[in-house]
């Protein structure tokens, strides 16, 4: 009896002890518990739903290499050395470099010590620029290794770029980052002193977050996972802090103003239902001329960047949440105007897809090979951007039906885009889509994975059910989350490349939930909660390899779309809320590691105030009631009003049958550099390559171990080469080389057909060039005679000094017709602020000409208005025609 009593007492004592919670997610990289995050010595602890503490210390300064790689630059351009060729120094105890000769590589290979550079280490870089200054004096310009020229009159300064902070490979922002060289001295020596391995002790202190904002009017969330509750409240507070005095959302703590894609992706995730009024005002800030504004960007924004149609996703989500018919009418008109312009300017008759930069991945070399100009980016056809265009057309069709307007045309255009995506971008052997078609005259597929595009393809049903499940199961994900692209690009610092973005992770998680993959969803939720917990804010991005917010090119705390992603995990995943035009459909998706009860109270929906409770886990509902009565089809009608309680009980069954493709953070090889030598194309061996793929006119011609390929004399063809590593990953291709006989080319000097400009620019062909603007030479009509009928490649040699390579909104656009047939637009992106003597080629068109006289028109039409509207100007040097093979 005594023994039995002791057992009872022991059992009672054990029951009274605090229950030790097992981990929600555990890996070699970090562990997520219900009430804390642990990553090595770093730990974040939840004290209450309104109080978090973290001792996170960035490792960025601890392993700062003594090897510094760098290049010099004229006018903030990558024009000193070929890609993959850099200067290097290994810093010992000295604080000054030897004098480096511009354009000359160091000999030998670096011997890097095992020790690291101390913090805040002052170092002076010195370079002799005599060779450049001599060319300026003798020729009036400097000619770079690739034949590009910088006119003496356009010269702004010498700069240094590199991969060790505060150096950056972001050439177009060298000046704003204080990387302009000072000088010269009497020997033409320029120099710059920098503080390497910058370190601020204040960034390495323990931190705490305590809720101070009044969130009582917002939805309230409670669960058996305190880390989720606290980060939900932190995100609510940060959202309130991001509302400006004019009732718009700022983009981040460091980024003021409203940006089209940022606000749109954020509204879709969370703010259509959290802050519909602020969301509407913010969207209307991004409208001009009754059309959606493409933010400043590559080459002067639209049409190089072309994802402004993300606005449609947000506008439609607001309507579904609010049912506001006035909003619907306004949004319909704006989207219709925008899509009509996009159809004329962006659509590809070859593929059915739309051209333009990757959605949100808008930093050129971060996701494109360095050889691609802004013109090349316009020509590319990207996965994510095309999924957005597809969905925007479907949205417009649905809006039209509600408003009693014609809709079939938009549905047909949407289906053409969807067909193009699946015909040209799907990679059956990999089980997911490639990132884009790219090239110049001829396009081929880049087989890199692109996370946002893949997720959007699932969410908007571009991918069918089987494709969706394959994408989620077979796509590569890394320890700290899903990277923007995979594999990473070598030699490019973390940002979009080698980076993880919480808002992208959120879309990926939504796609994993829809595809029913518990393992991938659990991994993705942990990726979001790890970062939020340790950093105590919603950062814009972090380094893929380390999970650290330090070390990316730029970053901001309190980032709008990151906090939207955090909030969406509660509303769209755990609560399973999906808004339709006539109500809310519930379909919670809860991994088994998030068991127990979850409640979302004080949720306002139209004329109703809802308290929602979900119990259990799984992705199938066992029962759902509203106010104790069964809720048919798990659907709550938009007509409901007053206060109601919705209770959902899950089936408590795991949905972990599908796998996860967890990989290390791999980098591809650099792309080869292709040159022509007689009737052969050659390239230097790429270290680590096990083979090369040769492309001709966009199609694979050969896979070889050789480093040269013979060409056929007399034909017109475009060649590219890529390198393969031992894991089967393919590098970007080399820059295309267009091979043609001299007899196939015609140069038509445009000053023969319009008055030559008197502006004092240089490096042009013939006897001058023609100025075009919104008022000058709105129509240039050329009469061209050819001996043979057939197809010709047509492009324009131009300059545009209205803005820098990377930003602003003054990309020039003109329509092209040949013999009264419209072929599309000639896109003339900015090539450098005030650099009017920097000439390059527009995109090309394949036009059909007849033997004898032909009429070619370059005109300014209504759809050619750029985002600036007032300034849409360029200098046109000549037309180039190349007779294509029969």
Coordinates of C-alpha atoms in Angstrom, one line a residue, residues 13-369:
X13 CA 4.3 15.8 -8.6
X14 CA 5.3 15.2 -12.2
X15 CA 2.0 16.5 -13.4
X16 CA 2.5 19.8 -11.6
X17 CA 5.9 20.4 -13.2
X18 CA 6.2 22.8 -16.1
X19 CA 5.8 21.0 -19.3
X20 CA 9.0 21.1 -21.5
X21 CA 8.0 22.0 -25.0
X22 CA 9.6 20.1 -27.8
X23 CA 10.9 22.0 -30.9
X24 CA 8.6 23.1 -33.6
X25 CA 11.4 22.8 -36.1
X26 CA 15.0 21.6 -35.7
X27 CA 17.9 21.5 -38.0
X28 CA 21.7 21.8 -37.8
X29 CA 21.3 25.5 -38.5
X30 CA 18.8 26.5 -35.9
X31 CA 15.9 25.3 -33.7
X32 CA 12.5 26.9 -33.3
X33 CA 10.6 26.2 -30.1
X34 CA 7.1 27.4 -29.2
X35 CA 8.6 30.2 -27.1
X36 CA 12.1 30.7 -28.4
X37 CA 14.6 30.5 -31.2
X38 CA 18.1 29.1 -30.8
X39 CA 20.9 29.5 -33.4
X40 CA 24.3 28.6 -31.9
X41 CA 24.9 31.0 -29.0
X42 CA 22.1 33.3 -30.3
X43 CA 18.8 33.0 -28.6
X44 CA 15.5 34.9 -28.8
X45 CA 13.0 34.3 -25.9
X46 CA 9.3 35.1 -25.7
X47 CA 8.5 36.7 -22.3
X48 CA 4.9 37.4 -23.3
X49 CA 2.8 38.1 -26.4
X50 CA 4.0 41.7 -26.2
X51 CA 7.6 41.2 -25.1
X52 CA 10.6 39.5 -26.9
X53 CA 14.3 39.6 -26.1
X54 CA 17.2 38.5 -28.3
X55 CA 21.0 38.4 -27.8
X56 CA 21.6 37.9 -31.5
X57 CA 25.1 39.0 -32.7
X58 CA 26.0 39.3 -36.3
X59 CA 29.0 37.2 -37.3
X60 CA 29.8 39.6 -40.2
X61 CA 32.9 41.2 -38.8
X62 CA 34.4 38.1 -37.2
X63 CA 35.5 36.5 -40.5
X64 CA 36.4 39.4 -42.7
X65 CA 39.1 38.2 -45.1
X66 CA 42.4 39.9 -45.7
X67 CA 42.0 39.1 -49.4
X68 CA 40.3 42.1 -51.1
X69 CA 39.2 41.8 -54.7
X70 CA 38.3 44.9 -56.6
X71 CA 38.1 46.8 -59.9
X72 CA 38.4 50.4 -60.9
X73 CA 35.7 52.2 -63.0
X74 CA 35.1 55.1 -65.2
X75 CA 31.7 56.8 -64.7
X76 CA 30.4 54.0 -62.4
X77 CA 30.5 51.4 -65.1
X78 CA 32.1 47.9 -65.1
X79 CA 34.6 48.9 -67.8
X80 CA 38.1 48.2 -66.6
X81 CA 38.6 44.4 -66.9
X82 CA 36.6 41.6 -68.4
X83 CA 34.1 39.7 -66.1
X84 CA 35.9 37.3 -63.8
X85 CA 39.1 39.3 -63.9
X86 CA 39.8 41.4 -60.8
X87 CA 42.6 43.1 -59.0
X88 CA 43.5 41.6 -55.6
X89 CA 45.5 42.4 -52.6
X90 CA 46.2 40.5 -49.4
X91 CA 46.5 43.0 -46.5
X92 CA 49.1 42.3 -43.8
X93 CA 50.0 45.0 -41.4
X94 CA 50.3 47.8 -44.1
X95 CA 47.7 50.5 -44.6
X96 CA 48.4 51.4 -48.2
X97 CA 48.4 49.5 -51.5
X98 CA 51.2 49.7 -54.0
X99 CA 50.4 51.8 -57.1
X100 CA 48.2 49.7 -59.3
X101 CA 48.2 50.2 -63.1
X102 CA 44.7 50.7 -64.4
X103 CA 43.7 47.7 -66.7
X104 CA 46.7 45.5 -65.7
X105 CA 46.1 42.3 -63.7
X106 CA 48.3 41.2 -60.8
X107 CA 50.6 38.2 -61.4
X108 CA 50.3 34.9 -59.7
X109 CA 47.7 33.8 -57.2
X110 CA 46.9 35.2 -53.7
X111 CA 48.2 33.4 -50.6
X112 CA 45.5 34.1 -48.0
X113 CA 46.5 33.8 -44.4
X114 CA 44.2 32.1 -41.9
X115 CA 43.9 35.3 -39.8
X116 CA 41.2 37.9 -40.4
X117 CA 41.3 41.7 -40.8
X118 CA 40.7 43.7 -37.6
X119 CA 37.6 45.9 -37.5
X120 CA 37.6 49.5 -38.7
X121 CA 40.9 49.0 -40.6
X122 CA 41.9 52.1 -42.5
X123 CA 43.4 51.3 -45.9
X124 CA 44.3 53.5 -48.9
X125 CA 43.9 52.2 -52.5
X126 CA 46.2 53.8 -55.1
X127 CA 46.0 53.6 -58.9
X128 CA 47.8 55.1 -61.9
X129 CA 45.3 56.4 -64.5
X130 CA 47.9 57.6 -67.0
X131 CA 46.7 55.2 -69.7
X132 CA 43.2 56.5 -69.6
X133 CA 44.1 60.2 -69.4
X134 CA 46.4 59.7 -72.4
X135 CA 43.6 58.3 -74.5
X136 CA 41.4 61.2 -73.5
X137 CA 44.0 63.7 -74.7
X138 CA 45.0 61.8 -77.9
X139 CA 41.6 60.4 -79.0
X140 CA 38.9 62.4 -77.2
X141 CA 37.6 59.2 -75.6
X142 CA 38.7 56.1 -73.7
X143 CA 38.1 52.7 -75.3
X144 CA 37.6 49.8 -72.9
X145 CA 38.5 46.2 -73.3
X146 CA 35.1 45.4 -74.9
X147 CA 35.2 48.3 -77.4
X148 CA 32.8 50.5 -75.5
X149 CA 33.9 54.2 -75.2
X150 CA 33.7 56.9 -72.7
X151 CA 34.0 60.3 -74.3
X152 CA 36.2 62.9 -72.6
X153 CA 33.3 65.3 -72.6
X154 CA 31.1 62.7 -70.7
X155 CA 33.8 61.8 -68.1
X156 CA 32.6 62.2 -64.5
X157 CA 35.3 60.4 -62.4
X158 CA 37.2 57.3 -61.4
X159 CA 35.7 54.9 -58.9
X160 CA 36.6 51.7 -57.0
X161 CA 34.3 48.7 -56.7
X162 CA 34.8 45.4 -54.8
X163 CA 33.3 42.7 -52.7
X164 CA 34.5 43.7 -49.2
X165 CA 32.4 46.2 -47.2
X166 CA 32.3 49.2 -47.6
X167 CA 33.3 48.3 -51.2
X168 CA 30.4 47.1 -53.3
X169 CA 30.1 45.6 -56.8
X170 CA 27.0 47.8 -57.3
X171 CA 28.8 49.9 -59.9
X172 CA 25.9 52.3 -60.6
X173 CA 25.8 53.5 -57.0
X174 CA 29.6 53.9 -56.4
X175 CA 29.3 57.7 -56.1
X176 CA 26.5 57.7 -53.6
X177 CA 28.5 55.2 -51.5
X178 CA 31.5 57.5 -51.3
X179 CA 33.7 55.3 -53.6
X180 CA 34.9 58.0 -56.0
X181 CA 38.7 58.2 -56.2
X182 CA 40.5 61.5 -55.3
X183 CA 43.2 63.1 -57.4
X184 CA 45.2 63.1 -59.5
X185 CA 48.6 64.0 -58.1
X186 CA 51.4 65.1 -60.5
X187 CA 51.9 61.5 -61.5
X188 CA 48.3 60.8 -62.4
X189 CA 47.9 58.8 -59.2
X190 CA 44.3 58.6 -57.8
X191 CA 43.6 57.2 -54.3
X192 CA 40.9 56.6 -51.7
X193 CA 41.1 55.8 -48.0
X194 CA 38.4 53.5 -46.7
X195 CA 37.6 51.9 -43.3
X196 CA 37.5 48.2 -44.1
X197 CA 35.5 45.8 -41.9
X198 CA 33.3 48.5 -40.5
X199 CA 32.0 47.8 -37.0
X200 CA 29.6 49.7 -34.8
X201 CA 29.4 48.3 -31.2
X202 CA 25.8 49.5 -30.8
X203 CA 24.8 47.0 -33.5
X204 CA 26.0 44.1 -31.3
X205 CA 24.1 44.8 -28.0
X206 CA 21.3 42.5 -26.6
X207 CA 17.9 43.9 -27.7
X208 CA 14.3 43.7 -26.5
X209 CA 11.0 44.5 -28.1
X210 CA 8.0 45.5 -26.1
X211 CA 4.7 46.5 -27.7
X212 CA 4.0 50.2 -27.3
X213 CA 1.4 50.9 -30.0
X214 CA -2.3 50.6 -29.3
X215 CA -3.4 47.5 -31.3
X216 CA -6.7 47.0 -29.5
X217 CA -8.6 48.0 -32.7
X218 CA -6.8 45.4 -34.7
X219 CA -7.3 41.6 -34.9
X220 CA -6.0 39.8 -31.8
X221 CA -4.2 36.4 -32.2
X222 CA -3.5 33.8 -29.5
X223 CA -2.2 30.3 -29.9
X224 CA -0.2 27.6 -28.1
X225 CA 2.9 28.9 -29.9
X226 CA 3.9 32.1 -28.1
X227 CA 6.6 32.9 -30.7
X228 CA 3.9 33.2 -33.4
X229 CA 1.7 35.4 -31.1
X230 CA 4.5 37.8 -30.3
X231 CA 5.7 38.2 -33.9
X232 CA 2.1 38.8 -35.0
X233 CA 1.9 41.7 -32.5
X234 CA 5.3 43.0 -33.5
X235 CA 4.2 43.0 -37.1
X236 CA 0.9 44.8 -36.2
X237 CA 2.9 47.5 -34.5
X238 CA 5.4 47.9 -37.3
X239 CA 2.5 48.2 -39.8
X240 CA 1.1 51.0 -37.7
X241 CA 4.5 52.7 -37.6
X242 CA 4.7 52.5 -41.4
X243 CA 1.5 54.5 -42.0
X244 CA 2.5 58.1 -43.0
X245 CA 0.7 61.3 -42.3
X246 CA -0.9 61.2 -45.8
X247 CA -2.4 57.8 -44.9
X248 CA -0.1 55.9 -47.2
X249 CA 2.2 53.0 -46.3
X250 CA 6.0 53.8 -46.4
X251 CA 8.0 51.0 -47.9
X252 CA 10.4 50.4 -44.9
X253 CA 12.0 52.2 -42.0
X254 CA 14.8 53.3 -44.4
X255 CA 12.7 53.5 -47.6
X256 CA 10.1 56.3 -47.7
X257 CA 7.3 56.6 -50.2
X258 CA 5.1 54.1 -52.0
X259 CA 6.6 51.7 -54.5
X260 CA 4.2 49.9 -56.8
X261 CA 5.4 46.3 -56.4
X262 CA 6.1 46.6 -52.7
X263 CA 2.7 48.0 -51.8
X264 CA 0.9 45.6 -54.2
X265 CA 2.5 42.4 -52.9
X266 CA 2.0 43.6 -49.3
X267 CA -1.7 44.4 -49.9
X268 CA -2.3 41.0 -51.4
X269 CA -0.6 39.3 -48.4
X270 CA -2.2 41.2 -45.6
X271 CA -3.2 44.8 -45.9
X272 CA -6.3 44.5 -48.1
X273 CA -7.9 43.1 -44.9
X274 CA -5.8 44.8 -42.2
X275 CA -5.8 48.3 -43.6
X276 CA -8.1 48.5 -46.6
X277 CA -8.4 52.3 -46.4
X278 CA -4.7 52.9 -46.3
X279 CA -4.2 50.3 -49.0
X280 CA -6.6 52.1 -51.4
X281 CA -4.9 55.5 -50.9
X282 CA -1.5 53.9 -51.3
X283 CA -2.4 52.3 -54.6
X284 CA -3.9 55.5 -56.0
X285 CA -0.5 57.2 -55.4
X286 CA 0.8 54.9 -58.1
X287 CA -1.5 56.0 -60.9
X288 CA -0.7 58.6 -63.6
X289 CA -2.6 59.3 -66.8
X290 CA -5.2 56.7 -65.7
X291 CA -2.4 54.1 -65.8
X292 CA -0.3 52.2 -63.3
X293 CA 3.1 53.7 -62.6
X294 CA 6.1 51.5 -63.0
X295 CA 8.6 52.7 -60.4
X296 CA 12.0 54.1 -61.4
X297 CA 14.2 51.3 -62.4
X298 CA 16.6 49.6 -64.8
X299 CA 17.3 51.7 -67.9
X300 CA 14.6 54.2 -67.1
X301 CA 11.7 51.9 -65.8
X302 CA 9.0 50.7 -68.1
X303 CA 9.1 48.8 -70.4
X304 CA 12.5 47.4 -69.2
X305 CA 10.8 46.8 -65.9
X306 CA 7.3 45.7 -66.5
X307 CA 5.7 44.2 -63.4
X308 CA 3.6 47.3 -62.6
X309 CA 0.6 44.9 -63.1
X310 CA 1.1 43.7 -59.5
X311 CA -1.1 46.7 -58.8
X312 CA -4.0 44.6 -60.2
X313 CA -3.5 41.8 -57.7
X314 CA -3.8 44.3 -54.9
X315 CA -6.7 46.2 -56.3
X316 CA -8.7 43.0 -56.8
X317 CA -7.9 41.8 -53.3
X318 CA -9.2 45.0 -51.9
X319 CA -12.5 44.6 -53.8
X320 CA -12.9 41.0 -52.7
X321 CA -12.4 42.1 -49.1
X322 CA -14.6 45.3 -49.2
X323 CA -17.1 44.8 -52.0
X324 CA -16.6 48.5 -52.9
X325 CA -18.2 48.9 -56.4
X326 CA -16.8 52.5 -56.8
X327 CA -13.4 51.1 -56.2
X328 CA -14.0 48.3 -58.7
X329 CA -15.0 50.8 -61.4
X330 CA -11.9 53.0 -60.8
X331 CA -9.6 50.0 -60.7
X332 CA -11.1 48.4 -63.8
X333 CA -10.4 51.6 -65.9
X334 CA -6.9 51.9 -64.7
X335 CA -6.0 48.2 -65.2
X336 CA -7.7 48.2 -68.7
X337 CA -5.6 51.3 -69.8
X338 CA -2.5 49.7 -68.5
X339 CA -2.9 46.3 -70.1
X340 CA -3.8 47.8 -73.5
X341 CA -0.4 49.7 -73.5
X342 CA 1.4 46.6 -72.2
X343 CA -0.1 44.5 -75.0
X344 CA 1.3 46.8 -77.7
X345 CA 4.7 47.2 -76.0
X346 CA 5.5 44.0 -74.2
X347 CA 3.8 41.0 -75.9
X348 CA 5.9 38.6 -77.8
X349 CA 4.1 37.1 -80.9
X350 CA 6.6 34.2 -80.8
X351 CA 5.8 32.9 -77.3
X352 CA 2.6 34.6 -76.3
X353 CA 4.4 35.8 -73.2
X354 CA 5.3 39.4 -72.1
X355 CA 8.8 40.9 -72.0
X356 CA 10.6 42.6 -69.2
X357 CA 12.5 42.3 -66.0
X358 CA 11.9 39.7 -63.3
X359 CA 9.3 40.9 -60.9
X360 CA 10.9 42.5 -57.9
X361 CA 14.4 41.2 -59.0
X362 CA 15.3 44.6 -60.4
X363 CA 19.0 44.9 -59.8
X364 CA 20.6 43.9 -63.1
X365 CA 23.6 41.8 -62.2
X366 CA 21.9 40.3 -59.1
X367 CA 19.9 38.0 -61.2
X368 CA 21.2 38.4 -64.8
X369 CA 24.6 37.8 -66.4

